[in-house]
CSV table of C-alpha atoms in Angstrom, one decimal:
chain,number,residue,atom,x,y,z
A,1,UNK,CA,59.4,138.6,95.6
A,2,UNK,CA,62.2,140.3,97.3
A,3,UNK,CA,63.4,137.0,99.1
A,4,UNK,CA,63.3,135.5,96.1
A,5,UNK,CA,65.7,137.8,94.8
A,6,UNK,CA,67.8,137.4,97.6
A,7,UNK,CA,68.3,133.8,97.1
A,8,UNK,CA,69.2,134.2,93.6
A,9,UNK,CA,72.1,136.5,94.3
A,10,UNK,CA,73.4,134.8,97.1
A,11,UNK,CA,73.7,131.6,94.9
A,12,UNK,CA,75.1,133.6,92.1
A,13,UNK,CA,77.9,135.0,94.9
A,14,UNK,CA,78.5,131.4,95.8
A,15,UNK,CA,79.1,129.9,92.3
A,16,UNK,CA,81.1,132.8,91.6
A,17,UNK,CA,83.7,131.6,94.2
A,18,UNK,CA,84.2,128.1,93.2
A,19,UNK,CA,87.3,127.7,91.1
A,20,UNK,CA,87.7,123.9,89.1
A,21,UNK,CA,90.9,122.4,91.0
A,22,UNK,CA,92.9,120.5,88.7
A,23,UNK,CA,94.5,117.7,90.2
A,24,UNK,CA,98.1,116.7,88.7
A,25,UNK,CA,99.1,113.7,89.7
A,26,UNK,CA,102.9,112.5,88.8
A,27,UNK,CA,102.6,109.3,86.5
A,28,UNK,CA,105.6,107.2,87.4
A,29,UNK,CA,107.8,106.0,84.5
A,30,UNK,CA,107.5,102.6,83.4
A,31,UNK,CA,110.6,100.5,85.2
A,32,UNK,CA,112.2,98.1,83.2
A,33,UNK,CA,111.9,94.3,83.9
A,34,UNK,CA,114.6,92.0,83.3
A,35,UNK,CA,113.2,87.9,83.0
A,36,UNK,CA,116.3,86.2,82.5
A,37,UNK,CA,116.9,82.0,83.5
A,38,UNK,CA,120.0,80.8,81.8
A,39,UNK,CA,120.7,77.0,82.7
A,40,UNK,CA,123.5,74.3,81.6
A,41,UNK,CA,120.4,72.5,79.4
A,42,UNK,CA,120.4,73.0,75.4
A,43,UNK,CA,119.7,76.3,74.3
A,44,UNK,CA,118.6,78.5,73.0
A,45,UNK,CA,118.8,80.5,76.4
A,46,UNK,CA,115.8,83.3,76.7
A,47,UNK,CA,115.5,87.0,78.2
A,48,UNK,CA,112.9,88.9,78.4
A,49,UNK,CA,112.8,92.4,78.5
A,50,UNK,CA,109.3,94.8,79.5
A,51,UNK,CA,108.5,98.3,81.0
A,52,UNK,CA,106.1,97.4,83.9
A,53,UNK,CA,102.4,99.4,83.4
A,54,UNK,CA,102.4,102.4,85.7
A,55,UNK,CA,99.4,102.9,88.2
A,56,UNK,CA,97.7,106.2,89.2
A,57,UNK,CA,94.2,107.4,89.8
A,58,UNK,CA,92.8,104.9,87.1
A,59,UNK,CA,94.6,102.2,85.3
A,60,UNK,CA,97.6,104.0,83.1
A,61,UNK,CA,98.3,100.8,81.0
A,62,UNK,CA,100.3,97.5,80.3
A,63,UNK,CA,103.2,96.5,80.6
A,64,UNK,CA,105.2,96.6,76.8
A,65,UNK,CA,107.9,94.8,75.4
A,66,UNK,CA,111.2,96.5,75.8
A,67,UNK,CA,112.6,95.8,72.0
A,68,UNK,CA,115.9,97.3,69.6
A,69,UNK,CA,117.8,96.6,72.9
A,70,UNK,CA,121.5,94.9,72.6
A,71,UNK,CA,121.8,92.0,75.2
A,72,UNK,CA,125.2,90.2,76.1
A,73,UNK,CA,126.2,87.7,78.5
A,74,UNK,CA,130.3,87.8,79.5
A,75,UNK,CA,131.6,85.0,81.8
A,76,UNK,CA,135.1,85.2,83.9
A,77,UNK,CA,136.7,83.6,81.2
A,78,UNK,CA,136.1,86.9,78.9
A,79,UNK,CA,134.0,85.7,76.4
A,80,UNK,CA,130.7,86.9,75.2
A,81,UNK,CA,127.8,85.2,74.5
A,82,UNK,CA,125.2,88.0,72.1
A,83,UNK,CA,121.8,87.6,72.1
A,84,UNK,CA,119.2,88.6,69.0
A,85,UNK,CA,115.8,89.7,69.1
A,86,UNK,CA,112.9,87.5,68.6
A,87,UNK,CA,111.2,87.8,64.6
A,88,UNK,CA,108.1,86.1,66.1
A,89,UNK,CA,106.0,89.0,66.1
A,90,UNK,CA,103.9,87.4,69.2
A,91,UNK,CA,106.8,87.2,71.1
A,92,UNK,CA,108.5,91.2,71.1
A,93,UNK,CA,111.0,91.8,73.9
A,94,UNK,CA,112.7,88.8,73.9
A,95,UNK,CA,115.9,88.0,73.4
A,96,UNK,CA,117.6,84.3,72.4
A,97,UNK,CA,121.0,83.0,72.7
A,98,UNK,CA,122.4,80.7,69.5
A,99,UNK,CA,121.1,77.3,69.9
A,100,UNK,CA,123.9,75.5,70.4
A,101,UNK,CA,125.1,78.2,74.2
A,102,UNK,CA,124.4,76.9,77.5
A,103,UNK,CA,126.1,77.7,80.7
A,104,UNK,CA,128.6,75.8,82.3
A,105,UNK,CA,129.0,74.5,86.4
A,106,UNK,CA,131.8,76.9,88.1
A,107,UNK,CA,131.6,80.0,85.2
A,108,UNK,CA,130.0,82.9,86.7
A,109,UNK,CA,128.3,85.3,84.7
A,110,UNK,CA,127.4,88.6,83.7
A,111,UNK,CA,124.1,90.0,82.3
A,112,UNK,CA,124.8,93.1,80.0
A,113,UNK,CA,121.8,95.1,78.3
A,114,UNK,CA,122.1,99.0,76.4
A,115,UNK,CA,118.6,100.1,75.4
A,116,UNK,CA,117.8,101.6,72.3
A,117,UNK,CA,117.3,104.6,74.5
A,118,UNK,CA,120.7,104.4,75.3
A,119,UNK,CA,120.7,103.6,79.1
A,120,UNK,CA,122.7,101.1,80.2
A,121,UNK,CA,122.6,97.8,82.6
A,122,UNK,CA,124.6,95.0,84.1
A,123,UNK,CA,123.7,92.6,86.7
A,124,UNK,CA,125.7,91.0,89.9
A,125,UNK,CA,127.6,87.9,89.3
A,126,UNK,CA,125.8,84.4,89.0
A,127,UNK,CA,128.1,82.0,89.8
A,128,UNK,CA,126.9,78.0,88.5
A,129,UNK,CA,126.9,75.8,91.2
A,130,UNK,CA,126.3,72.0,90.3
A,131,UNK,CA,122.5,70.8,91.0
A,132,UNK,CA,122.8,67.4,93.1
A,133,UNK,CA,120.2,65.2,90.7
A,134,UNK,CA,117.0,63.9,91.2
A,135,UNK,CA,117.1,60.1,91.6
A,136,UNK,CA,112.6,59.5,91.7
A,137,UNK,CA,109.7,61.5,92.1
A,138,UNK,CA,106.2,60.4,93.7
A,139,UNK,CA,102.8,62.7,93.9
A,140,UNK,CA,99.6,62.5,96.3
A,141,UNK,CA,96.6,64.5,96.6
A,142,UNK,CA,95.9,66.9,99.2
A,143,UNK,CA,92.8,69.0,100.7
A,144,UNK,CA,94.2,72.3,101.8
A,145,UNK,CA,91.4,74.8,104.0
A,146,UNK,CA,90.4,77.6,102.6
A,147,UNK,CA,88.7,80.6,104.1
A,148,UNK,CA,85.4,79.1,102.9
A,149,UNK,CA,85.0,76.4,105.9
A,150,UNK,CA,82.6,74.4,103.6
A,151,UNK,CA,85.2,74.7,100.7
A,152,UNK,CA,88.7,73.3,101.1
A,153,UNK,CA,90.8,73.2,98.2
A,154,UNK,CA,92.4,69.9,96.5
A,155,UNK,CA,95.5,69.6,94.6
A,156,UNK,CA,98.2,67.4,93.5
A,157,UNK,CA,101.5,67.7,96.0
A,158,UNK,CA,104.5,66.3,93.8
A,159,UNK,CA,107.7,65.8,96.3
A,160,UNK,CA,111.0,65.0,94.7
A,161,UNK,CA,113.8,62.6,96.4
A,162,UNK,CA,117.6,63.0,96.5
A,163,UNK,CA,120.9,62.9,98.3
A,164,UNK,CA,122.2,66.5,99.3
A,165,UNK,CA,126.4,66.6,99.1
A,166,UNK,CA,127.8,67.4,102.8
A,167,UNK,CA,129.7,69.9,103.5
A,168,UNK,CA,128.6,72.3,100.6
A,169,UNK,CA,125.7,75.3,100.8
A,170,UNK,CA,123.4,74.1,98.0
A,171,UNK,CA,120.4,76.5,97.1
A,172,UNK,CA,117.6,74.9,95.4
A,173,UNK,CA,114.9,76.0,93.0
A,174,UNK,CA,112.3,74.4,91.4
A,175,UNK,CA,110.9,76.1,88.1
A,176,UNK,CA,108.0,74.8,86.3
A,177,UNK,CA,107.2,74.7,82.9
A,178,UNK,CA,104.3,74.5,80.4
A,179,UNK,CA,102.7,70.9,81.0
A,180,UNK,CA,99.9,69.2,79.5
A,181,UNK,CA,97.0,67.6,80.5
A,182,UNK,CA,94.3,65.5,79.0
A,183,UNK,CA,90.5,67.2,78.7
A,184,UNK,CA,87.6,64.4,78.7
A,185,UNK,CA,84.2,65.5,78.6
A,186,UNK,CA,81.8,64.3,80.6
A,187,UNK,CA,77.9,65.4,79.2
A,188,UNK,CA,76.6,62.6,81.5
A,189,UNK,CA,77.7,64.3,84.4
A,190,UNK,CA,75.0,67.3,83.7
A,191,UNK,CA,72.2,64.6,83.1
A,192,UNK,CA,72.1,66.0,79.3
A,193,UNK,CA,72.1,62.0,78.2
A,194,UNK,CA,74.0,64.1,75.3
A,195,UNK,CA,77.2,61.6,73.3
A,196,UNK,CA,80.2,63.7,72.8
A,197,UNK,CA,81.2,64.4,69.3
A,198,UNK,CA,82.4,61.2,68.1
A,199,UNK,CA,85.8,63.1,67.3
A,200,UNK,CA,86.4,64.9,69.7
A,201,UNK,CA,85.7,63.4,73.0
A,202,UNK,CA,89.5,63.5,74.2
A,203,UNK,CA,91.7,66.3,74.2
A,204,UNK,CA,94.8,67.8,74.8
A,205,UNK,CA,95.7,71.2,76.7
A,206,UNK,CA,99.3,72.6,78.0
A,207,UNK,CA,99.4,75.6,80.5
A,208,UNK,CA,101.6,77.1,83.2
A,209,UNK,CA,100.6,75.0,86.4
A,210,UNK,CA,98.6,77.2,89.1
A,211,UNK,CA,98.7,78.7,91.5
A,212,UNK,CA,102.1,80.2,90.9
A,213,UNK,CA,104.3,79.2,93.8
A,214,UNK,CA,107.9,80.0,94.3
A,215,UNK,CA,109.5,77.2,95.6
A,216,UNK,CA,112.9,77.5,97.0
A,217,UNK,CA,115.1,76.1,99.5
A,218,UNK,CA,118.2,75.7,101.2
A,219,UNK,CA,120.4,72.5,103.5
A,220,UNK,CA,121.5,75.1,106.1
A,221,UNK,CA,120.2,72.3,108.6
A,222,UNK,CA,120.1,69.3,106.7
A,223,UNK,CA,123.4,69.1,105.3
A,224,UNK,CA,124.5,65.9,103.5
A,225,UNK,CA,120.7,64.5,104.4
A,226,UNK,CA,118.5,62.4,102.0
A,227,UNK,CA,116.4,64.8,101.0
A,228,UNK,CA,112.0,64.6,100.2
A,229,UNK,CA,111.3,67.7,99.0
A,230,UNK,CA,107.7,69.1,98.0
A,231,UNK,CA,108.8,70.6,94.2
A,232,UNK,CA,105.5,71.5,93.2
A,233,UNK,CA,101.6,72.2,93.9
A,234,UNK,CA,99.1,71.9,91.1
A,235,UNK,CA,95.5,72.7,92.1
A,236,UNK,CA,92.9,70.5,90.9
A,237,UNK,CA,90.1,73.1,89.3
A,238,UNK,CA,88.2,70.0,88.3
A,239,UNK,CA,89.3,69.9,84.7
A,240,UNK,CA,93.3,69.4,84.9
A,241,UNK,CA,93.1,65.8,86.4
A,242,UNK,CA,90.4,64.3,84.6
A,243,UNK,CA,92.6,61.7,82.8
A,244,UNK,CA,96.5,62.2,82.6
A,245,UNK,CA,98.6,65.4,83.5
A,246,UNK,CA,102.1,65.6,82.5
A,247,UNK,CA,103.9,68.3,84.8
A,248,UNK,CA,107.4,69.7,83.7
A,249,UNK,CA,109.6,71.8,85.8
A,250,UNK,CA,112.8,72.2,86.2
A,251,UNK,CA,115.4,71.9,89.2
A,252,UNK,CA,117.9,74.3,89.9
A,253,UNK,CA,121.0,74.6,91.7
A,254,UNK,CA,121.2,78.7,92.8
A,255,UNK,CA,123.4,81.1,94.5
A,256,UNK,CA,122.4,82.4,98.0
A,257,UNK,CA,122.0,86.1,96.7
A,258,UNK,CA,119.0,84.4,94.6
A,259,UNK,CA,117.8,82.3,96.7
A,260,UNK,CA,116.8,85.5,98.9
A,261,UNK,CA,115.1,86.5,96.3
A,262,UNK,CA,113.0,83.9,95.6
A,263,UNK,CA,112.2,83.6,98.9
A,264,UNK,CA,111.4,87.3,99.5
A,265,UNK,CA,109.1,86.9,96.0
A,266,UNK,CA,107.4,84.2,97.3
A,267,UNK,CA,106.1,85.7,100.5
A,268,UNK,CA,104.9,88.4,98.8
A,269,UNK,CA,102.9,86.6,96.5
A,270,UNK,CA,102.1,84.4,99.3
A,271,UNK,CA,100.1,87.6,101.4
A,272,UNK,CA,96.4,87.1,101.8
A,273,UNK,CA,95.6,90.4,103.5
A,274,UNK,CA,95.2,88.8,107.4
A,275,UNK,CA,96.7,90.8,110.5
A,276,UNK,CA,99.4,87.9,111.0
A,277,UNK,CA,101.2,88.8,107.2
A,278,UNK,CA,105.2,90.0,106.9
A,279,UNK,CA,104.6,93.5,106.1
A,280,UNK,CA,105.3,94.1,101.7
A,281,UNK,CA,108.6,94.5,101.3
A,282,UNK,CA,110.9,95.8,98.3
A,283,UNK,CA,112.4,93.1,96.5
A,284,UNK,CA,115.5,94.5,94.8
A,285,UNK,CA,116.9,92.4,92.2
A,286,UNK,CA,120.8,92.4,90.5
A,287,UNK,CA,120.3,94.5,87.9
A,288,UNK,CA,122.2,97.9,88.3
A,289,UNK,CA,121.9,101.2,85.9
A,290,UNK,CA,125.1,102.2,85.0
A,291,UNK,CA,123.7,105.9,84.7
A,292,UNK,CA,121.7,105.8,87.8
A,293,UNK,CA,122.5,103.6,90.8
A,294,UNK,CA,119.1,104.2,92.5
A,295,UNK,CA,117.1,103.6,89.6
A,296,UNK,CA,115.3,100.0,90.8
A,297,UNK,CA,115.2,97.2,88.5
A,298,UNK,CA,112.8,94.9,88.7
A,299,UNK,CA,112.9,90.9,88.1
A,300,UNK,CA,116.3,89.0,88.7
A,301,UNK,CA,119.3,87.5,85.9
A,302,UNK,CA,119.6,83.8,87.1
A,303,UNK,CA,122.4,81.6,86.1
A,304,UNK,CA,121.8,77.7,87.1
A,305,UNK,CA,122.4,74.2,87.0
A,306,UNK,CA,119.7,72.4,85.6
A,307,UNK,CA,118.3,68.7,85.7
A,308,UNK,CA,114.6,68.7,83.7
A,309,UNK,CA,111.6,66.8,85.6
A,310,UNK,CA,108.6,65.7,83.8
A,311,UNK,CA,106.5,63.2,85.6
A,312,UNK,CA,103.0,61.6,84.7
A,313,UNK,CA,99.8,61.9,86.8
A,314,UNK,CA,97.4,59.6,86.6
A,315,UNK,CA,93.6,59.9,88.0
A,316,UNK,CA,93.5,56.2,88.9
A,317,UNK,CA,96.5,56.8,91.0
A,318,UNK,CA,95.3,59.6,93.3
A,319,UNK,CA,92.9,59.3,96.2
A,320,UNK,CA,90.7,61.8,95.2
A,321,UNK,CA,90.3,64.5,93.0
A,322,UNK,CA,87.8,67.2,92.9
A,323,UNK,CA,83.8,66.9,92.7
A,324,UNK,CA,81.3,67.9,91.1
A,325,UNK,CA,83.9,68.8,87.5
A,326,UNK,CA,84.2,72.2,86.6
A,327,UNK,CA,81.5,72.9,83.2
A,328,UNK,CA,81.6,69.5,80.7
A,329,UNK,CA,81.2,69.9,77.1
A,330,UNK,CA,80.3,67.8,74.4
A,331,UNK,CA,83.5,69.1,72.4
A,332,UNK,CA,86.7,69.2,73.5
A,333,UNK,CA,88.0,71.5,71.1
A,334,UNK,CA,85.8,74.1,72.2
A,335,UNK,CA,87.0,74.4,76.4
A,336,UNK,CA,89.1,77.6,75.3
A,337,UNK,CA,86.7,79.2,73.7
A,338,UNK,CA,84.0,78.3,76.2
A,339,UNK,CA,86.0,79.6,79.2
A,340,UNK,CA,86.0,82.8,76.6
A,341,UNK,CA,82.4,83.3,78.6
A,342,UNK,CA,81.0,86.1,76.4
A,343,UNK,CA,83.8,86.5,73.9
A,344,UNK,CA,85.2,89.8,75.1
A,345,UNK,CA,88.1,88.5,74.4
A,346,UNK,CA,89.1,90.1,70.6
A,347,UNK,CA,91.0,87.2,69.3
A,348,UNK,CA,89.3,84.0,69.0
A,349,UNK,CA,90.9,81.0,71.2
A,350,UNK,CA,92.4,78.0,69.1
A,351,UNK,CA,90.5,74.5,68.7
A,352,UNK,CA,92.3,72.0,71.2
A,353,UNK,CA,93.9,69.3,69.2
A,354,UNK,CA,92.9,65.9,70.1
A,355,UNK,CA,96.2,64.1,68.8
A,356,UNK,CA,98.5,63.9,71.8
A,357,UNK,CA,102.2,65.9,71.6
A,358,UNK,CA,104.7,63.9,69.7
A,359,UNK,CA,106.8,62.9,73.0
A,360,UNK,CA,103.5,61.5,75.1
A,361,UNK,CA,104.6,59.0,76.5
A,362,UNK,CA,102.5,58.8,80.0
């Protein structure tokens, strides 16, 4: 009885002595994000302003829309250009030029912002440089390896042709842009011997292209060359080239100070955790807080030249595409809402429509 007295109190002593330890852990404050393209094409001209989501312990949050924030552009010519906050309630934090503004080749440009909080911004210089045009574009499919060796990956590879000017530094970009795509269903393909709803056996679907590449250039050593440029890379996940896919994207003459940037951006995105990556780096943009210099602003204001690209792929005209098709469904209208899975997702996806966009014209 007496040891098992003894074993009470010593475990009484030792719970006595353990004190809860409170860990704090400094949340970082949300830094502000500036998405900002302005090009020489019809406005309206867009930026868009968010707080990035901190990270700690656990997730913290997501990123929100920076709103009530005044947002100017000034060229060297002294005039400015004022820009007015979205009404679309689905679209908060961004900011539109009047229709009617677009940039011009030789101005340079200025990005002003004042948040509602009162802080203030303004980004480096952008300086338009003229984009030399695109005279044809041509696309072929390509099998790239993939750290599954029974796996590769296939893709559409579109590579644009043009004459760059000698004796100038040109910087290009190439930006894409929603593009659409035709959804077929395919029931025979799962041996369901299943018709497809007699409406609804052709879709229509736009998207951002994936994977999101950051393609970017310069002529240091192939000034005043023709030039055969890859623009773009869409992976084929089975679904996107079943038919017709119309790719937009835009190409953009830069300045240098961006074209680091783009460069840097795409590196990182590019890392894929192997011994033989650059090591992360920290991509400063040229945004600057007026009321504190170090204060790092994330995202970049980029003034361009633009020429808009939209070309038509066609099934028929590739050598291969992927096998077996991602999942086939008897309705068209219903692939958002299938890729849904479980429905987790609170608001419901839209029915596809099955009446191609106004300017189809593949």
């Amino acid at each position: 009885m007496g040891k098992f007295y003894s074993i009470i109190i010593v475990l009484l002593l030792f719970s006595s002595c353990i004190e809860p330890y409170n860990a704090e852990v400094d949340v970082p404050d949300r830094g502000l994000t500036v998405e900002a393209v302005i090009t020489t094409l019809p406005g309206p001209q867009e930026v868009k302003l968010t707080r990035n989501a901190p990270y700690g312990l656990s997730f913290v949050g997501i990123n929100r829309p920076e709103i009530l924030a005044k947002v100017a552009l000034r060229d060297d010519l002294g005039r400015t250009f004022v820009f007015t906050e979205s009404q679309d309630p689905n679209r908060p934090g961004v900011y539109f030029s009047d229709p009617d503004f677009s940039a011009e080749v030789g101005r340079t440009y200025n990005l002003e912002l004042e948040l509602f909080s009162g802080k203030r911004y303004i980004s480096r210089p952008e300086t338009v440089a003229e984009v030399p045009k695109v005279d044809s574009l041509t696309y072929k499919a390509v099998r790239t390896a993939t750290t599954n060796k029974y796996i590769g990956e296939v893709g559409v590879q579109v590579t644009a042709h043009f004459q760059d000017p000698e004796g100038i530094e040109n910087y290009y970009h190439w930006r894409p842009l929603k593009s659409t795509f035709v959804f077929i269903t395919e029931p025979d393909a799962e041996g369901t011997n299943n018709a497809p709803i007699s409406c609804c056996a052709r879709c229509f679907h736009t998207d951002i292209p994936q994977p999101a590449n950051v393609i970017t250039y310069d002529d240091k050593d192939v000034d005043g060359l023709y030039q055969r440029k890859v623009v773009a890379y869409v992976v084929d996940d089975g679904v996107r080239f079943k038919e017709t896919y119309r790719l937009d994207f835009l190409h953009l003459s830069v300045s240098q100070r961006a074209h680091s940037f783009l460069r840097l951006t795409n590196q990182q995105l590019s890392l894929t955790g192997s011994v033989f990556d650059p090591p992360p780096a920290n991509i400063r943009g040229n945004m600057i807080s007026l009321d504190d210099p170090e204060e790092q602003v994330l995202g970049y204001f980029l003034a361009a030249d633009a020429q808009f690209m939209r070309v038509y792929i066609h099934k028929d005209r590739l050598e291969f595409v992927k096998t077996p098709f991602s999942k086939i469904y008897l309705d068209c209208r219903q692939y958002l809402r299938a890729m849904d899975g479980l429905g987790r997702n609170p608001i419901i996806p839209p029915l596809l429509p099955v009446d191609p966009p106004d300017d189809w014209n593949p």
